[in-house]
């Protein structure tokens, strides 16, 4: 028992010595860091340009490659913020630039940068280059149609009545004429839905161009809606008409009526009739020695889908 107590006491003393050593080591490290940060250092950093108050009628064409190399002198604590966040210099287009021909020109102003851009404890030593040129163009506003990209699967026996309703169905794009004039439409991001049996009402983002900061889209998403109903199949016998028969020629053809099938919503089923379809054979399309006509189906209503004609030939003879 005495030996065990003695062993525990020795272990405890050793652990205390280790803890004291680690504490002194950490303290020495912290003191060293503070000594380093309290010293002054000179360094050159690359600053991004933050453009503000650009006239609305103009758009800056330069890309993000414009930079300023700024040499500063300050103590280590002040340097920390530049290493933890990307440094930027603000260029105010309402007072810091001059308009010349088709460009804005910025020239470095030491007093401005010292008094506005940097802390008083930061000494500005140099800026390179001393001039920045921003090319600009006149903004063009153009309205372009929205194109819906979708992949929708309906439940068995269900379908959409009418077309998709897009709000808005066209959007404005604002930017340089050279870019905006090339845009004829803009697509949505793909709408993917499955097993649909209820009305659609979705918010969908526009597929905006990548890496093009010169274009402005005030509208970034649209509403997509559609009516979905239960559908059923309908069939009708529709009379056949023959057109463009030359004068002096009489023809006899068979059959006089053909079967068609279609899908229609249950709510509109009783409104569909023969008058919503026409089957026409164009005699002028008959080639030499051909003894049949090719029927063409025209649908005169937008309430039906998947209309099929179940007769591919109409036999005929010329009677004199």
Coordinates of C-alpha atoms in Angstrom, one line a residue:
X1 CA 0.0 0.0 0.0
X2 CA 2.8 2.4 0.9
X3 CA 4.6 1.6 -2.3
X4 CA 1.5 2.3 -4.3
X5 CA 1.0 5.7 -2.7
X6 CA 4.6 6.6 -3.3
X7 CA 4.3 5.6 -7.0
X8 CA 1.1 7.7 -7.4
X9 CA 2.8 10.7 -5.7
X10 CA 5.8 10.5 -8.1
X11 CA 3.5 10.2 -11.1
X12 CA 1.6 13.3 -10.0
X13 CA 4.7 15.3 -9.5
X14 CA 5.9 14.3 -13.0
X15 CA 2.6 15.2 -14.6
X16 CA 2.7 18.6 -12.8
X17 CA 6.2 19.2 -14.2
X18 CA 5.0 18.3 -17.7
X19 CA 1.9 20.6 -17.4
X20 CA 4.1 23.5 -16.2
X21 CA 6.5 22.9 -19.1
X22 CA 3.7 23.0 -21.7
X23 CA 2.2 26.1 -20.1
X24 CA 5.6 27.9 -20.2
X25 CA 6.1 26.7 -23.8
X26 CA 2.7 28.0 -24.9
X27 CA 3.3 31.3 -23.1
X28 CA 6.6 31.7 -24.8
X29 CA 5.1 31.1 -28.2
X30 CA 2.3 33.6 -27.6
X31 CA 4.8 36.2 -26.5
X32 CA 6.9 35.5 -29.6
X33 CA 3.9 36.0 -31.8
X34 CA 3.0 39.3 -30.2
X35 CA 6.5 40.5 -30.5
X36 CA 6.5 39.6 -34.2
X37 CA 3.1 41.2 -34.8
X38 CA 4.2 44.4 -33.0
X39 CA 7.0 45.0 -35.5
X40 CA 6.6 47.0 -38.7
X41 CA 6.8 45.3 -42.1
X42 CA 6.8 46.4 -45.7
X43 CA 5.0 44.3 -48.3
X44 CA 3.3 44.6 -51.7
X45 CA -0.2 43.2 -52.1
X46 CA -2.4 42.7 -55.1
X47 CA -5.7 44.7 -54.5
X48 CA -8.9 44.0 -56.4
X49 CA -10.9 46.9 -57.8
X50 CA -14.4 47.5 -56.2
X51 CA -16.3 49.7 -58.7
X52 CA -19.1 51.8 -57.2
X53 CA -21.5 54.5 -58.5
X54 CA -21.0 53.5 -62.2
X55 CA -23.5 55.6 -64.3
X56 CA -26.6 53.5 -65.1
X57 CA -26.4 54.3 -68.8
X58 CA -22.9 52.8 -68.9
X59 CA -21.5 49.3 -68.4
X60 CA -17.8 48.6 -67.7
X61 CA -16.4 46.1 -70.1
X62 CA -13.2 45.2 -68.3
X63 CA -13.1 41.9 -66.7
X64 CA -11.8 41.0 -63.2
X65 CA -8.1 41.0 -64.4
X66 CA -7.7 44.7 -63.5
X67 CA -5.6 44.9 -60.3
X68 CA -3.4 47.3 -58.3
X69 CA -0.1 46.4 -56.7
X70 CA 0.0 48.4 -53.5
X71 CA 3.1 48.6 -51.3
X72 CA 2.3 49.3 -47.6
X73 CA 4.2 49.7 -44.4
X74 CA 2.6 48.9 -41.0
X75 CA 2.9 46.6 -38.0
X76 CA 2.0 43.0 -38.1
X77 CA -1.4 43.3 -36.4
X78 CA -2.6 45.5 -39.3
X79 CA -1.3 43.1 -41.9
X80 CA -3.5 40.3 -40.5
X81 CA -6.8 41.6 -42.0
X82 CA -5.2 41.6 -45.5
X83 CA -4.3 37.9 -45.2
X84 CA -7.7 36.8 -43.9
X85 CA -9.7 38.7 -46.6
X86 CA -9.1 39.6 -50.2
X87 CA -7.9 43.3 -50.2
X88 CA -9.9 45.8 -52.3
X89 CA -9.5 49.4 -53.3
X90 CA -12.8 51.3 -54.0
X91 CA -13.0 53.3 -57.2
X92 CA -15.9 55.7 -57.0
X93 CA -17.0 56.6 -60.6
X94 CA -18.8 59.7 -59.4
X95 CA -15.6 61.4 -58.3
X96 CA -12.5 59.3 -58.8
X97 CA -12.4 58.9 -62.7
X98 CA -12.4 61.1 -65.8
X99 CA -14.4 60.3 -68.9
X100 CA -12.3 60.3 -72.1
X101 CA -13.7 59.1 -75.4
X102 CA -15.0 55.5 -74.8
X103 CA -13.2 55.0 -71.5
X104 CA -13.1 56.0 -67.8
X105 CA -9.6 56.9 -66.6
X106 CA -8.5 56.5 -63.0
X107 CA -5.2 58.0 -61.7
X108 CA -3.8 57.3 -58.3
X109 CA -4.2 60.0 -55.7
X110 CA -2.0 59.4 -52.7
X111 CA -3.9 61.8 -50.4
X112 CA -7.2 60.1 -51.3
X113 CA -6.0 56.6 -50.6
X114 CA -4.2 57.6 -47.4
X115 CA -7.2 59.4 -45.9
X116 CA -10.0 57.2 -47.1
X117 CA -8.8 53.8 -48.1
X118 CA -6.3 53.0 -45.4
X119 CA -6.0 53.3 -41.6
X120 CA -3.9 56.2 -40.4
X121 CA -1.4 53.7 -39.0
X122 CA -0.8 52.3 -42.5
X123 CA 1.8 54.1 -44.6
X124 CA 1.2 54.0 -48.4
X125 CA 4.6 53.7 -50.2
X126 CA 3.7 52.9 -53.8
X127 CA 0.9 52.0 -56.2
X128 CA 1.4 50.3 -59.5
X129 CA 0.2 51.0 -62.1
X130 CA -0.5 54.6 -61.5
X131 CA -3.4 54.7 -64.1
X132 CA -6.3 52.4 -64.7
X133 CA -8.4 52.4 -67.9
X134 CA -12.0 51.2 -67.8
X135 CA -13.6 50.6 -71.2
X136 CA -17.3 51.1 -71.3
X137 CA -20.3 50.7 -73.6
X138 CA -23.8 52.1 -73.6
X139 CA -26.3 49.8 -72.0
X140 CA -29.0 48.3 -74.2
X141 CA -32.3 47.0 -72.8
X142 CA -33.9 44.1 -74.7
X143 CA -36.8 41.9 -74.0
X144 CA -36.3 38.3 -74.9
X145 CA -38.7 35.3 -74.6
X146 CA -38.3 32.6 -72.0
X147 CA -37.9 29.0 -73.2
X148 CA -39.1 26.3 -70.8
X149 CA -36.8 23.2 -70.5
X150 CA -38.8 20.4 -68.9
X151 CA -38.9 16.6 -68.4
X152 CA -42.3 15.8 -67.0
X153 CA -43.9 12.4 -66.7
X154 CA -47.6 12.2 -65.9
X155 CA -49.4 9.5 -64.0
X156 CA -51.2 6.9 -66.1
X157 CA -54.3 8.4 -67.5
X158 CA -53.4 12.0 -66.7
X159 CA -52.1 14.7 -68.9
X160 CA -51.9 18.5 -69.3
X161 CA -54.7 20.5 -70.8
X162 CA -53.5 23.5 -72.9
X163 CA -50.0 24.8 -72.7
X164 CA -47.6 25.8 -69.9
X165 CA -48.3 29.2 -68.5
X166 CA -45.1 31.2 -67.9
X167 CA -45.1 34.3 -65.8
X168 CA -43.4 36.3 -67.1
X169 CA -43.0 34.7 -70.6
X170 CA -40.3 37.2 -71.5
X171 CA -37.7 39.0 -69.5
X172 CA -35.4 42.1 -69.9
X173 CA -31.7 41.8 -70.3
X174 CA -29.5 44.9 -69.8
X175 CA -25.9 45.2 -71.0
X176 CA -23.5 46.2 -73.7
X177 CA -25.1 46.3 -77.2
X178 CA -22.4 44.0 -78.6
X179 CA -23.6 41.3 -76.1
X180 CA -27.3 42.0 -75.7
X181 CA -27.9 42.1 -79.5
X182 CA -26.8 38.5 -79.8
X183 CA -29.4 37.2 -77.3
X184 CA -32.7 36.0 -78.8
X185 CA -34.0 34.0 -75.9
X186 CA -33.1 32.6 -72.5
X187 CA -33.9 29.1 -71.2
X188 CA -35.0 28.0 -67.8
X189 CA -33.2 25.4 -65.7
X190 CA -34.6 22.0 -66.4
X191 CA -37.9 21.2 -64.6
X192 CA -38.0 17.5 -63.8
X193 CA -41.2 16.0 -62.4
X194 CA -42.6 12.5 -62.2
X195 CA -45.9 10.8 -61.5
X196 CA -47.8 14.1 -62.0
X197 CA -51.5 14.1 -61.4
X198 CA -52.1 17.5 -59.9
X199 CA -52.0 21.0 -61.3
X200 CA -48.5 22.4 -61.7
X201 CA -47.3 25.5 -60.0
X202 CA -43.5 25.8 -59.7
X203 CA -40.9 28.6 -59.3
X204 CA -38.1 27.9 -61.8
X205 CA -34.8 29.7 -62.1
X206 CA -33.5 31.1 -65.4
X207 CA -30.4 29.5 -66.7
X208 CA -28.3 32.8 -66.7
X209 CA -25.1 33.0 -68.7
X210 CA -22.0 31.9 -66.8
X211 CA -19.0 34.2 -66.2
X212 CA -20.6 37.3 -67.8
X213 CA -20.8 40.1 -65.2
X214 CA -21.6 42.7 -67.9
X215 CA -25.2 41.4 -68.4
X216 CA -27.9 42.3 -65.9
X217 CA -31.1 40.3 -65.6
X218 CA -33.6 42.1 -63.3
X219 CA -35.7 38.9 -63.4
X220 CA -33.9 35.7 -62.3
X221 CA -36.8 33.2 -61.9
X222 CA -40.3 32.7 -63.3
X223 CA -43.5 30.9 -62.3
X224 CA -44.5 27.9 -64.3
X225 CA -48.1 26.6 -64.1
X226 CA -50.3 24.2 -65.9
X227 CA -53.7 22.4 -65.6
X228 CA -53.5 18.7 -65.2
X229 CA -56.6 16.5 -65.6
X230 CA -57.7 12.9 -66.1
X231 CA -57.7 11.9 -69.8
X232 CA -59.5 9.3 -71.8
X233 CA -59.5 8.1 -75.4
X234 CA -62.1 9.1 -77.9
X235 CA -62.8 7.9 -81.5
X236 CA -64.8 9.4 -84.4
X237 CA -65.5 8.8 -88.0
X238 CA -64.5 11.8 -90.1
X239 CA -65.6 12.5 -93.7
X240 CA -62.9 12.5 -96.4
X241 CA -62.6 15.5 -98.8
X242 CA -60.7 15.5 -102.0
X243 CA -59.2 18.8 -103.3
X244 CA -57.4 20.1 -106.4
X245 CA -59.2 17.7 -108.8
X246 CA -58.7 19.0 -112.4
X247 CA -61.7 20.2 -114.3
X248 CA -63.1 17.5 -116.6
X249 CA -62.1 14.7 -114.3
X250 CA -64.5 12.8 -112.0
X251 CA -63.2 10.5 -109.4
X252 CA -64.7 7.9 -107.1
X253 CA -62.9 7.1 -103.9
X254 CA -63.3 4.8 -100.9
X255 CA -63.7 4.9 -98.0
X256 CA -65.7 8.1 -97.7
X257 CA -65.1 8.2 -93.9
X258 CA -62.1 7.3 -91.8
X259 CA -61.6 6.5 -88.1
X260 CA -59.5 8.8 -85.9
X261 CA -58.6 8.4 -82.2
X262 CA -57.5 11.0 -79.8
X263 CA -56.9 11.7 -76.1
X264 CA -59.0 14.3 -74.3
X265 CA -59.7 15.4 -70.8
X266 CA -62.8 14.1 -69.1
X267 CA -64.2 17.6 -68.7
X268 CA -63.9 18.3 -72.5
X269 CA -64.9 14.8 -73.7
X270 CA -68.5 15.8 -74.6
X271 CA -67.5 19.0 -76.4
X272 CA -65.4 17.2 -79.1
X273 CA -67.2 16.4 -82.4
X274 CA -66.5 15.7 -86.1
X275 CA -66.4 19.4 -86.8
X276 CA -63.1 19.6 -84.8
X277 CA -61.3 17.6 -87.5
X278 CA -60.9 17.4 -91.2
X279 CA -59.3 14.8 -93.4
X280 CA -58.2 16.0 -96.8
X281 CA -56.7 14.3 -99.9
X282 CA -54.8 16.5 -102.3
X283 CA -55.2 15.1 -105.8
X284 CA -52.3 17.3 -107.1
X285 CA -49.9 15.2 -105.1
X286 CA -50.8 11.9 -106.9
X287 CA -47.9 10.7 -108.9
X288 CA -48.1 8.8 -112.3
X289 CA -49.8 5.4 -112.2
X290 CA -50.7 5.9 -108.5
X291 CA -54.2 4.6 -107.7
X292 CA -54.6 5.9 -104.2
X293 CA -54.8 9.2 -102.3
X294 CA -52.9 10.0 -99.1
X295 CA -55.2 11.4 -96.4
X296 CA -53.9 14.3 -94.3
X297 CA -55.5 15.0 -90.9
X298 CA -56.0 18.6 -89.6
X299 CA -57.0 19.2 -86.0
X300 CA -59.1 22.3 -85.5
X301 CA -59.1 22.3 -81.7
X302 CA -56.4 22.5 -79.0
X303 CA -58.3 20.4 -76.5
X304 CA -57.1 17.0 -77.8
X305 CA -53.8 15.2 -77.8
X306 CA -52.1 12.3 -79.7
X307 CA -54.6 12.4 -82.6
X308 CA -54.1 9.4 -84.9
X309 CA -55.5 8.7 -88.3
X310 CA -56.3 5.0 -88.8
X311 CA -56.4 5.0 -92.6
X312 CA -53.2 5.5 -94.7
X313 CA -54.7 5.2 -98.2
X314 CA -57.8 6.2 -99.9
X315 CA -58.4 4.1 -103.1
X316 CA -59.8 6.0 -106.1
X317 CA -60.7 5.5 -109.8
X318 CA -61.3 8.0 -112.5
X319 CA -64.8 7.8 -114.0
X320 CA -65.5 9.5 -117.3

